[in-house]
CSV table of C-alpha atoms in Angstrom, one decimal:
chain,number,residue,atom,x,y,z
Y,1450,MET,CA,35.1,-181.0,-34.0
Y,1451,ASN,CA,37.2,-182.7,-31.5
Y,1452,SER,CA,35.7,-184.9,-34.0
Y,1453,LYS,CA,32.5,-183.9,-35.4
Y,1454,ARG,CA,30.7,-184.6,-37.9
Y,1455,GLU,CA,24.9,-180.8,-40.5
Y,1456,ASN,CA,26.5,-183.6,-42.3
Y,1457,GLY,CA,28.6,-184.2,-38.3
Y,1458,VAL,CA,27.2,-183.2,-35.5
Y,1459,LYS,CA,29.7,-182.0,-36.1
Y,1460,ALA,CA,32.2,-181.6,-33.4
Y,1461,VAL,CA,34.3,-178.6,-33.7
Y,1462,GLY,CA,36.2,-178.7,-30.4
Y,1463,THR,CA,36.6,-180.1,-27.0
Y,1464,TRP,CA,34.5,-178.2,-24.4
Y,1465,SER,CA,34.0,-178.6,-20.7
Y,1466,GLN,CA,31.8,-181.5,-19.8
Y,1467,ALA,CA,29.4,-179.3,-17.8
Y,1468,ALA,CA,28.9,-176.9,-20.8
Y,1469,LEU,CA,28.5,-179.8,-23.2
Y,1470,CYS,CA,25.9,-181.6,-21.1
Y,1471,ALA,CA,24.0,-178.4,-20.8
Y,1472,LEU,CA,24.1,-177.8,-24.5
Y,1473,ALA,CA,23.1,-181.3,-25.3
Y,1474,ALA,CA,20.2,-181.3,-22.9
Y,1475,ALA,CA,19.0,-178.0,-24.3
Y,1476,SER,CA,19.1,-179.2,-27.9
Y,1477,LEU,CA,17.3,-182.4,-27.1
Y,1478,PHE,CA,14.2,-180.9,-25.6
Y,1479,ALA,CA,11.5,-181.3,-28.3
Y,1480,ASN,CA,8.2,-181.4,-26.6
Y,1481,ALA,CA,7.3,-180.0,-23.2
Y,1482,ALA,CA,4.9,-182.9,-22.5
Y,1483,TRP,CA,7.8,-185.3,-22.3
Y,1484,ALA,CA,10.8,-183.0,-21.9
Y,1485,ASP,CA,11.8,-184.0,-18.3
Y,1486,PRO,CA,12.1,-187.8,-18.7
Y,1487,TYR,CA,13.6,-187.4,-22.1
Y,1488,ALA,CA,16.3,-185.0,-20.9
Y,1489,ASP,CA,16.9,-187.2,-17.8
Y,1490,GLY,CA,17.3,-190.1,-20.1
Y,1491,ILE,CA,19.9,-188.3,-22.2
Y,1492,GLU,CA,21.8,-187.3,-19.1
Y,1493,PHE,CA,21.8,-190.8,-17.7
Y,1494,TYR,CA,22.9,-192.2,-21.1
Y,1495,GLN,CA,25.8,-189.8,-21.3
Y,1496,LYS,CA,26.8,-190.9,-17.8
Y,1497,ARG,CA,26.6,-194.5,-19.0
Y,1498,ASN,CA,23.8,-195.3,-16.5
Y,1499,TYR,CA,22.0,-197.2,-19.2
Y,1500,SER,CA,19.5,-198.9,-16.9
Y,1501,ARG,CA,18.2,-195.5,-15.6
Y,1502,ALA,CA,18.3,-194.1,-19.2
Y,1503,ALA,CA,16.2,-197.0,-20.5
Y,1504,SER,CA,13.6,-196.4,-17.8
Y,1505,CYS,CA,13.4,-192.7,-18.6
Y,1506,PHE,CA,12.9,-193.4,-22.3
Y,1507,GLU,CA,10.3,-196.1,-21.6
Y,1508,THR,CA,8.4,-193.4,-19.6
Y,1509,VAL,CA,8.5,-191.2,-22.6
Y,1510,LEU,CA,7.1,-194.0,-24.8
Y,1511,VAL,CA,4.2,-194.6,-22.5
Y,1512,ARG,CA,3.2,-191.0,-22.8
Y,1513,SER,CA,4.0,-190.7,-26.5
Y,1514,PRO,CA,4.4,-194.1,-28.2
Y,1515,GLU,CA,5.4,-192.5,-31.5
Y,1516,GLN,CA,8.3,-190.5,-30.1
Y,1517,THR,CA,11.0,-192.0,-32.4
Y,1518,ASN,CA,14.0,-190.3,-30.8
Y,1519,ALA,CA,13.1,-191.8,-27.4
Y,1520,MET,CA,12.5,-195.2,-28.9
Y,1521,TYR,CA,15.9,-195.1,-30.6
Y,1522,TYR,CA,17.7,-194.0,-27.4
Y,1523,ALA,CA,15.9,-196.7,-25.5
Y,1524,ALA,CA,17.1,-199.3,-28.0
Y,1525,LEU,CA,20.7,-198.0,-27.7
Y,1526,SER,CA,20.4,-198.2,-23.9
Y,1527,TYR,CA,19.1,-201.8,-24.0
Y,1528,GLN,CA,21.9,-202.7,-26.4
Y,1529,GLN,CA,24.5,-201.4,-24.0
Y,1530,LEU,CA,22.8,-203.5,-21.3
Y,1531,ARG,CA,23.1,-206.5,-23.6
Y,1532,ASN,CA,19.3,-206.8,-23.6
Y,1533,ASN,CA,19.4,-207.5,-27.3
Y,1534,PRO,CA,15.9,-208.9,-27.6
Y,1535,ARG,CA,14.3,-205.6,-26.4
Y,1536,ALA,CA,16.8,-203.5,-28.4
Y,1537,VAL,CA,16.0,-205.5,-31.6
Y,1538,GLU,CA,12.2,-205.1,-30.9
Y,1539,LEU,CA,12.5,-201.3,-30.7
Y,1540,TYR,CA,14.9,-201.1,-33.6
Y,1541,THR,CA,12.5,-203.3,-35.7
Y,1542,THR,CA,9.6,-201.1,-34.8
Y,1543,LEU,CA,11.5,-198.0,-35.9
Y,1544,ALA,CA,12.7,-199.7,-39.1
Y,1545,THR,CA,9.2,-201.0,-40.1
Y,1546,ARG,CA,6.9,-198.2,-38.9
Y,1547,TYR,CA,9.1,-195.1,-39.4
Y,1548,PRO,CA,11.7,-196.0,-42.0
Y,1549,SER,CA,11.9,-192.5,-43.4
Y,1550,SER,CA,12.6,-190.9,-40.1
Y,1551,GLN,CA,16.2,-190.4,-39.0
Y,1552,ALA,CA,15.7,-192.7,-36.0
Y,1553,GLY,CA,14.3,-195.3,-38.4
Y,1554,ARG,CA,17.3,-195.0,-40.6
Y,1555,ASN,CA,19.6,-195.4,-37.7
Y,1556,ALA,CA,17.7,-198.4,-36.6
Y,1557,ILE,CA,18.1,-200.0,-40.0
Y,1558,LEU,CA,21.9,-199.6,-39.7
Y,1559,ALA,CA,21.9,-201.0,-36.2
Y,1560,LEU,CA,19.8,-204.1,-37.3
Y,1561,ARG,CA,22.2,-204.9,-40.1
Y,1562,SER,CA,24.9,-205.7,-37.6
Y,1563,LEU,CA,22.8,-206.7,-34.6
Y,1564,ALA,CA,20.0,-208.8,-36.2
Y,1565,PRO,CA,20.2,-208.9,-40.0
Y,1566,GLY,CA,17.2,-211.3,-40.3
Y,1567,ALA,CA,14.9,-208.7,-38.6
Y,1568,LEU,CA,14.9,-206.6,-41.7
Y,1569,ARG,CA,13.7,-209.5,-43.9
Y,1570,GLY,CA,15.0,-207.7,-47.0
Y,1571,GLY,CA,13.4,-204.5,-46.1
Y,1572,GLY,CA,14.8,-201.1,-45.4
Y,1573,GLY,CA,17.4,-201.3,-48.1
Y,1574,THR,CA,16.5,-197.9,-49.5
Y,1575,ALA,CA,16.5,-196.2,-46.2
Y,1576,SER,CA,20.2,-195.7,-45.9
Y,1577,MET,CA,20.9,-192.5,-44.2
Y,1578,GLY,CA,23.3,-189.8,-45.4
Y,1579,SER,CA,26.8,-190.0,-43.9
Y,1580,SER,CA,28.0,-186.5,-43.6
Y,1581,SER,CA,28.7,-184.9,-40.3
Y,1582,VAL,CA,25.4,-183.3,-40.4
Y,1583,ARG,CA,22.7,-185.4,-42.1
Y,1584,SER,CA,19.7,-183.5,-43.2
Y,1585,TYR,CA,16.3,-184.6,-44.4
Y,1586,SER,CA,13.7,-182.1,-45.5
Y,1587,ARG,CA,10.3,-181.7,-47.1
Y,1588,SER,CA,11.8,-178.9,-49.3
Y,1589,GLY,CA,14.5,-179.3,-51.8
Y,1590,SER,CA,18.1,-178.9,-50.9
Y,1591,GLY,CA,19.5,-177.5,-54.1
Y,1592,GLY,CA,22.2,-175.0,-54.0
Y,1593,GLY,CA,20.9,-172.5,-56.6
Y,1594,ASP,CA,19.6,-172.3,-60.1
Y,1595,ASP,CA,21.5,-172.4,-63.4
Y,1596,ALA,CA,21.5,-168.6,-63.8
Y,1597,ASP,CA,23.0,-168.1,-60.3
Y,1598,ILE,CA,25.7,-170.7,-61.0
Y,1599,ALA,CA,26.5,-169.3,-64.5
Y,1600,ARG,CA,27.4,-165.8,-63.1
Y,1601,LEU,CA,29.8,-167.2,-60.5
Y,1602,PRO,CA,33.5,-166.4,-61.0
Y,1603,ALA,CA,35.6,-169.1,-62.8
Y,1604,GLN,CA,38.2,-169.1,-60.0
Y,1605,GLU,CA,38.4,-167.6,-56.6
Y,1606,ARG,CA,41.0,-167.8,-53.8
Y,1607,VAL,CA,39.9,-167.4,-50.3
Y,1608,HIS,CA,42.0,-167.4,-47.2
Y,1609,PHE,CA,41.3,-169.2,-44.0
Y,1610,ARG,CA,42.3,-169.0,-40.4
Y,1611,THR,CA,42.7,-172.0,-38.1
Y,1612,GLU,CA,41.4,-172.5,-34.6
Y,1613,GLU,CA,42.6,-175.2,-32.2
Y,1614,GLY,CA,40.0,-177.0,-30.1
Y,1615,GLY,CA,41.6,-180.1,-28.7
Y,1616,GLY,CA,42.6,-181.6,-32.0
Y,1617,LYS,CA,44.1,-180.3,-35.3
Y,1618,PRO,CA,43.0,-176.9,-36.5
Y,1619,VAL,CA,39.5,-176.4,-38.0
Y,1620,LEU,CA,39.5,-174.1,-41.1
Y,1621,TYR,CA,37.4,-170.9,-40.8
Y,1622,VAL,CA,36.6,-168.7,-43.7
Y,1623,SER,CA,35.2,-165.2,-43.6
Y,1624,GLY,CA,31.9,-164.6,-45.3
Y,1625,ALA,CA,28.6,-162.8,-45.1
Y,1626,VAL,CA,24.9,-163.5,-45.0
Y,1627,ASN,CA,22.7,-160.8,-46.4
Y,1628,SER,CA,25.8,-158.5,-46.2
Y,1629,THR,CA,26.4,-159.1,-42.5
Y,1630,PRO,CA,29.9,-160.6,-41.8
Y,1631,LEU,CA,29.9,-164.1,-40.5
Y,1632,ASP,CA,32.7,-166.7,-40.2
Y,1633,PHE,CA,32.0,-170.3,-41.3
Y,1634,VAL,CA,33.8,-173.6,-40.7
Y,1635,PHE,CA,34.9,-174.9,-44.1
Y,1636,ASP,CA,33.2,-178.3,-43.9
Y,1637,THR,CA,33.2,-180.9,-46.7
Y,1638,GLY,CA,31.4,-183.3,-44.3
Y,1639,ALA,CA,28.3,-181.2,-44.1
Y,1640,ASP,CA,25.5,-181.6,-46.7
Y,1641,HIS,CA,24.2,-178.1,-46.2
Y,1642,THR,CA,25.3,-174.7,-45.2
Y,1643,VAL,CA,23.9,-174.1,-41.7
Y,1644,ILE,CA,23.6,-171.5,-39.0
Y,1645,GLY,CA,22.1,-171.7,-35.6
Y,1646,MET,CA,19.3,-169.8,-33.9
Y,1647,ASP,CA,21.9,-167.7,-32.1
Y,1648,HIS,CA,23.2,-166.3,-35.4
Y,1649,LEU,CA,19.9,-164.9,-36.6
Y,1650,ALA,CA,20.0,-161.8,-34.4
Y,1651,LYS,CA,23.5,-160.9,-35.6
Y,1652,ILE,CA,22.3,-161.2,-39.2
Y,1653,GLY,CA,19.1,-159.2,-38.4
Y,1654,LEU,CA,16.7,-161.9,-39.2
Y,1655,PRO,CA,13.7,-162.9,-37.1
Y,1656,ARG,CA,13.3,-166.4,-35.7
Y,1657,PRO,CA,11.3,-168.7,-38.0
Y,1658,SER,CA,7.6,-168.8,-36.9
Y,1659,GLY,CA,6.2,-171.5,-39.2
Y,1660,PRO,CA,6.7,-175.3,-39.0
Y,1661,PRO,CA,10.2,-176.6,-39.7
Y,1662,SER,CA,11.0,-177.6,-43.3
Y,1663,GLY,CA,13.0,-180.6,-42.1
Y,1664,GLN,CA,15.3,-182.1,-39.6
Y,1665,SER,CA,19.0,-182.8,-39.2
Y,1666,MET,CA,21.2,-185.2,-37.3
Y,1667,GLY,CA,24.9,-185.4,-36.7
Y,1668,VAL,CA,27.4,-187.0,-34.5
Y,1669,GLY,CA,25.7,-187.0,-31.2
Y,1670,ASN,CA,22.5,-188.5,-32.7
Y,1671,ALA,CA,20.2,-185.7,-31.5
Y,1672,VAL,CA,17.6,-184.7,-34.1
Y,1673,THR,CA,17.1,-180.9,-34.5
Y,1674,ASN,CA,14.5,-179.0,-36.5
Y,1675,ASN,CA,15.6,-176.9,-39.5
Y,1676,TRP,CA,14.1,-174.0,-41.3
Y,1677,THR,CA,15.1,-173.0,-44.8
Y,1678,LEU,CA,15.6,-169.3,-45.6
Y,1679,SER,CA,16.4,-167.8,-49.0
Y,1680,THR,CA,19.4,-165.6,-48.4
Y,1681,THR,CA,22.5,-164.2,-50.1
Y,1682,VAL,CA,25.6,-165.9,-48.9
Y,1683,LYS,CA,29.0,-164.6,-49.9
Y,1684,ILE,CA,32.5,-166.1,-49.4
Y,1685,GLY,CA,35.3,-164.1,-51.0
Y,1686,GLY,CA,34.1,-163.1,-54.5
Y,1687,ILE,CA,31.6,-166.0,-54.7
Y,1688,GLU,CA,28.1,-164.7,-54.0
Y,1689,ARG,CA,25.2,-167.2,-54.0
Y,1690,ARG,CA,21.9,-165.4,-54.3
Y,1691,ASN,CA,18.5,-166.9,-53.3
Y,1692,PHE,CA,20.6,-169.5,-51.5
Y,1693,PRO,CA,18.9,-172.1,-49.3
Y,1694,LEU,CA,20.5,-171.5,-45.9
Y,1695,LEU,CA,19.4,-173.9,-43.2
Y,1696,VAL,CA,18.7,-172.5,-39.7
Y,1697,SER,CA,19.0,-175.2,-37.1
Y,1698,ASP,CA,17.3,-175.2,-33.8
Y,1699,ARG,CA,20.5,-175.2,-31.8
Y,1700,SER,CA,23.0,-172.7,-30.5
Y,1701,GLY,CA,26.7,-172.6,-29.5
Y,1702,VAL,CA,28.1,-174.3,-32.7
Y,1703,PRO,CA,29.8,-172.3,-35.4
Y,1704,PRO,CA,28.2,-171.8,-38.8
Y,1705,LEU,CA,29.1,-174.5,-41.3
Y,1706,LEU,CA,29.9,-173.9,-45.0
Y,1707,GLY,CA,28.6,-177.1,-46.5
Y,1708,ARG,CA,28.7,-179.0,-49.7
Y,1709,ASN,CA,25.7,-177.3,-51.3
Y,1710,PHE,CA,27.6,-173.9,-51.4
Y,1711,LEU,CA,30.8,-175.6,-52.7
Y,1712,ASP,CA,29.1,-177.8,-55.3
Y,1713,PRO,CA,29.9,-175.7,-58.4
Y,1714,TYR,CA,33.6,-175.9,-57.7
Y,1715,ASN,CA,36.6,-178.1,-57.4
Y,1716,TYR,CA,38.9,-176.8,-54.7
Y,1717,THR,CA,42.5,-177.1,-53.5
Y,1718,ILE,CA,43.3,-176.5,-49.8
Y,1719,ASP,CA,46.8,-175.2,-49.3
Y,1720,THR,CA,47.4,-175.7,-45.6
Y,1721,SER,CA,50.8,-174.0,-45.5
Y,1722,GLY,CA,49.7,-171.0,-47.5
Y,1723,GLY,CA,46.4,-170.7,-45.6
Y,1724,SER,CA,44.2,-170.5,-48.7
Y,1725,ILE,CA,41.6,-172.4,-50.7
Y,1726,LEU,CA,41.6,-172.1,-54.5
Y,1727,LEU,CA,38.1,-172.8,-55.9
Y,1728,THR,CA,38.0,-173.5,-59.6
Y,1729,LYS,CA,34.6,-173.8,-61.4
Y,1730,LYS,CA,33.6,-177.1,-62.8
Y,1731,VAL,CA,33.4,-177.2,-66.5
Y,1732,THR,CA,32.0,-180.7,-67.2
Y,1733,ALA,CA,29.4,-183.0,-65.8
Y,1734,VAL,CA,30.2,-184.4,-62.4
Y,1735,ALA,CA,30.4,-188.1,-62.0
Y,1736,SER,CA,28.1,-189.7,-59.4
Y,1737,GLY,CA,27.7,-193.0,-57.7
Y,1738,GLY,CA,30.6,-195.3,-57.0
Y,1739,TYR,CA,34.4,-194.8,-56.9
Y,1740,SER,CA,36.2,-193.5,-60.0
Y,1741,THR,CA,37.4,-196.1,-62.4
Y,1742,THR,CA,40.8,-194.3,-62.5
Y,1743,SER,CA,42.4,-192.4,-59.6
Y,1744,GLN,CA,44.6,-190.4,-62.0
Y,1745,GLY,CA,47.2,-190.2,-59.3
Y,1746,GLY,CA,44.8,-189.4,-56.5
Y,1747,VAL,CA,42.7,-191.1,-53.9
Y,1748,PRO,CA,39.3,-192.1,-55.4
Y,1749,PHE,CA,36.2,-191.2,-53.5
Y,1750,LYS,CA,32.5,-191.8,-53.9
Y,1751,ARG,CA,29.6,-189.5,-53.1
Y,1752,VAL,CA,27.1,-190.9,-50.6
Y,1753,LYS,CA,23.5,-189.8,-50.2
Y,1754,GLY,CA,23.7,-186.2,-49.1
Y,1755,GLY,CA,26.9,-185.5,-50.9
Y,1756,GLY,CA,29.6,-186.6,-48.5
Y,1757,MET,CA,32.9,-188.0,-49.8
Y,1758,VAL,CA,33.8,-191.5,-48.7
Y,1759,VAL,CA,37.3,-192.9,-49.1
Y,1760,ASN,CA,38.9,-196.2,-48.3
Y,1761,VAL,CA,41.3,-196.1,-45.4
Y,1762,GLU,CA,43.6,-198.8,-44.1
Y,1763,VAL,CA,43.4,-199.0,-40.3
Y,1764,ASN,CA,45.8,-201.4,-38.6
Y,1765,GLY,CA,45.9,-203.4,-41.8
Y,1766,ARG,CA,42.1,-203.5,-42.3
Y,1767,THR,CA,40.2,-201.4,-44.8
Y,1768,ILE,CA,37.2,-199.4,-43.9
Y,1769,GLU,CA,35.2,-196.6,-45.6
Y,1770,MET,CA,35.5,-193.2,-43.9
Y,1771,LEU,CA,34.0,-189.8,-44.5
Y,1772,PHE,CA,36.6,-187.2,-45.6
Y,1773,ASP,CA,35.7,-184.4,-43.4
Y,1774,THR,CA,37.5,-181.0,-43.3
Y,1775,GLY,CA,35.2,-179.8,-40.5
Y,1776,ALA,CA,36.3,-182.6,-38.1
Y,1777,GLN,CA,39.5,-182.2,-36.1
Y,1778,SER,CA,40.0,-185.8,-35.1
Y,1779,CYS,CA,39.4,-189.2,-36.5
Y,1780,LEU,CA,36.1,-190.4,-35.0
Y,1781,PHE,CA,34.9,-194.0,-34.8
Y,1782,SER,CA,31.9,-195.7,-33.2
Y,1783,ARG,CA,32.4,-198.7,-30.9
Y,1784,ALA,CA,31.0,-200.9,-33.6
Y,1785,ASP,CA,33.6,-199.6,-36.1
Y,1786,VAL,CA,36.6,-200.5,-33.9
Y,1787,ASN,CA,35.1,-203.9,-33.1
Y,1788,ARG,CA,34.9,-204.7,-36.8
Y,1789,LEU,CA,38.5,-203.5,-37.2
Y,1790,GLY,CA,39.6,-205.8,-34.3
Y,1791,ILE,CA,40.8,-202.8,-32.2
Y,1792,SER,CA,40.5,-203.0,-28.4
Y,1793,VAL,CA,39.9,-199.9,-26.4
Y,1794,PRO,CA,42.7,-199.7,-23.8
Y,1795,ALA,CA,41.9,-199.3,-20.1
Y,1796,ASP,CA,44.0,-196.1,-19.9
Y,1797,ALA,CA,42.2,-194.4,-22.8
Y,1798,GLU,CA,41.7,-190.7,-22.2
Y,1799,HIS,CA,38.1,-189.6,-21.5
Y,1800,GLU,CA,36.8,-186.6,-23.4
Y,1801,MET,CA,33.6,-185.0,-24.6
Y,1802,THR,CA,32.9,-184.7,-28.3
Y,1803,GLN,CA,30.7,-181.8,-29.3
Y,1804,GLY,CA,28.8,-181.3,-32.5
Y,1805,VAL,CA,25.5,-180.2,-34.1
Y,1806,GLY,CA,23.8,-183.3,-32.8
Y,1807,GLY,CA,24.8,-182.8,-29.2
Y,1808,ALA,CA,27.6,-183.9,-26.9
Y,1809,MET,CA,28.9,-187.4,-26.5
Y,1810,PRO,CA,31.5,-188.9,-24.2
Y,1811,GLY,CA,34.4,-190.5,-26.1
Y,1812,LEU,CA,37.6,-192.4,-25.5
Y,1813,ARG,CA,40.9,-191.2,-27.1
Y,1814,PHE,CA,43.9,-193.4,-27.6
Y,1815,PRO,CA,46.6,-194.1,-30.3
Y,1816,ILE,CA,46.4,-196.9,-32.8
Y,1817,SER,CA,49.3,-198.4,-34.7
Y,1818,ARG,CA,48.7,-197.2,-38.3
Y,1819,MET,CA,46.3,-195.4,-40.7
Y,1820,ARG,CA,47.0,-195.1,-44.4
Y,1821,CYS,CA,45.1,-193.5,-47.2
Y,1822,GLY,CA,46.8,-193.0,-50.5
Y,1823,PRO,CA,50.2,-191.3,-50.0
Y,1824,ILE,CA,49.4,-190.5,-46.3
Y,1825,ASP,CA,50.7,-193.1,-43.9
Y,1826,LYS,CA,50.8,-192.3,-40.2
Y,1827,SER,CA,51.8,-194.4,-37.2
Y,1828,ASN,CA,50.7,-194.0,-33.6
Y,1829,ILE,CA,47.8,-191.7,-34.6
Y,1830,LEU,CA,45.2,-190.8,-32.0
Y,1831,ILE,CA,41.6,-191.7,-32.6
Y,1832,THR,CA,38.4,-191.1,-30.7
Y,1833,VAL,CA,35.8,-193.8,-30.1
Y,1834,VAL,CA,32.1,-193.1,-29.1
Y,1835,GLU,CA,29.4,-195.6,-28.2
Y,1836,GLN,CA,26.8,-194.3,-30.7
Y,1837,ASN,CA,26.6,-195.4,-34.3
Y,1838,PHE,CA,26.5,-192.4,-36.6
Y,1839,GLY,CA,27.3,-193.7,-40.1
Y,1840,GLU,CA,30.7,-193.8,-41.7
Y,1841,PRO,CA,33.6,-193.0,-39.3
Y,1842,LEU,CA,35.1,-189.5,-39.8
Y,1843,LEU,CA,38.6,-188.9,-41.3
Y,1844,GLY,CA,39.4,-185.5,-39.8
Y,1845,GLN,CA,42.1,-182.8,-40.0
Y,1846,GLN,CA,44.4,-184.7,-37.6
Y,1847,PHE,CA,45.1,-187.2,-40.5
Y,1848,PHE,CA,45.7,-184.9,-43.5
Y,1849,HIS,CA,46.3,-181.4,-42.0
Y,1850,ASP,CA,50.0,-181.4,-43.2
Y,1851,PHE,CA,49.1,-182.0,-46.8
Y,1852,GLN,CA,47.8,-179.8,-49.6
Y,1853,TYR,CA,44.9,-181.5,-51.2
Y,1854,THR,CA,42.6,-180.9,-54.2
Y,1855,ILE,CA,39.0,-182.2,-54.4
Y,1856,ASP,CA,38.4,-183.1,-58.1
Y,1857,ASP,CA,34.7,-183.8,-58.6
Y,1858,GLN,CA,35.2,-184.4,-62.3
Y,1859,ASN,CA,37.2,-187.5,-61.7
Y,1860,ASN,CA,36.0,-188.3,-58.2
Y,1861,VAL,CA,39.5,-188.1,-56.7
Y,1862,ILE,CA,41.4,-186.3,-53.9
Y,1863,ARG,CA,44.9,-185.4,-54.8
Y,1864,PHE,CA,47.3,-185.0,-51.9
Y,1865,LEU,CA,50.7,-183.1,-52.0
Y,1866,ARG,CA,52.9,-183.0,-48.9
Y,1867,ARG,CA,53.9,-179.5,-48.0
């Protein structure tokens, strides 16, 4: 991503604005009955014409009052227009009537900062996952049975290539799906391993014909349908059979090698050597909060969906960020930088951020300092978008010049300067 983000969107590069708007519009059509006003609303929103956007989304809601995505974008539009009463009304409707939907979960997050009293103690269990691509599904999301995991190699080294896209390099690893070669973005911020509809023909698989098994959302906040296929996915000598591969109703974004494929392993990324050493876990993995001892590393905690959250000091203030190898840049929402006391300068560079959840306009500018464990950087560029998307993303731009080991046994990331 320029900054990402199946758990992001995940953004994996900076594309032309025209191409991104086209991709975003295509991925956001969900029902022909309301496609035109909804797509128009998205276009107006991306152009920051929030009044016209709100009008389009209200049109959708007249036709389809339960269209949660339109309701959420309408609320966002009203919030940008400082019409907080209407925004709170829509957010509250989503939070109370549709708390298990992704739009409802986003609304709960918005209400916590905009109108905490509106929740009245409710919605506390509806916290959404924070990875670059956040997925929710009627089917399980397990990464394989015990027999499959038991036969995996104890250790495997895979090599990666890097690809620039407007930020620091994203890591690509060569793999295969059902014996057909396919390159994946190595993405610790994605809950699941995901391909798009455009990859099915290459693999020789038909498009899914049944109802979707779930939905995903990433940076970009577009909700896309997912289908789960049982496949064989191989990276190096690690072959996962009967593996639940997600097929997302989107195109134009690289396949993501997510947390459910990597879960049986701890891994060390050697940026100078261009390789990833995966070592099989031998004890039970801790879960929940931060490790009680960092053992010389940076402690992390797993959030719902499996993403790794670390504490980062930004201009002297601490904030939780998602450690995301699939993100190129460090991505914040406008609400994040407001909490950090950071003002967006008038001369900030305009850019488009692309990910699984669509395209978003962003503003890129340097901040004074970011620090996490042994990594301490000054005048580092960040990207700020208007939408809220969960924890901000700590991308390759921050840690690309370090070797690092993800130790799930002790819930720590160990960094070594190369």
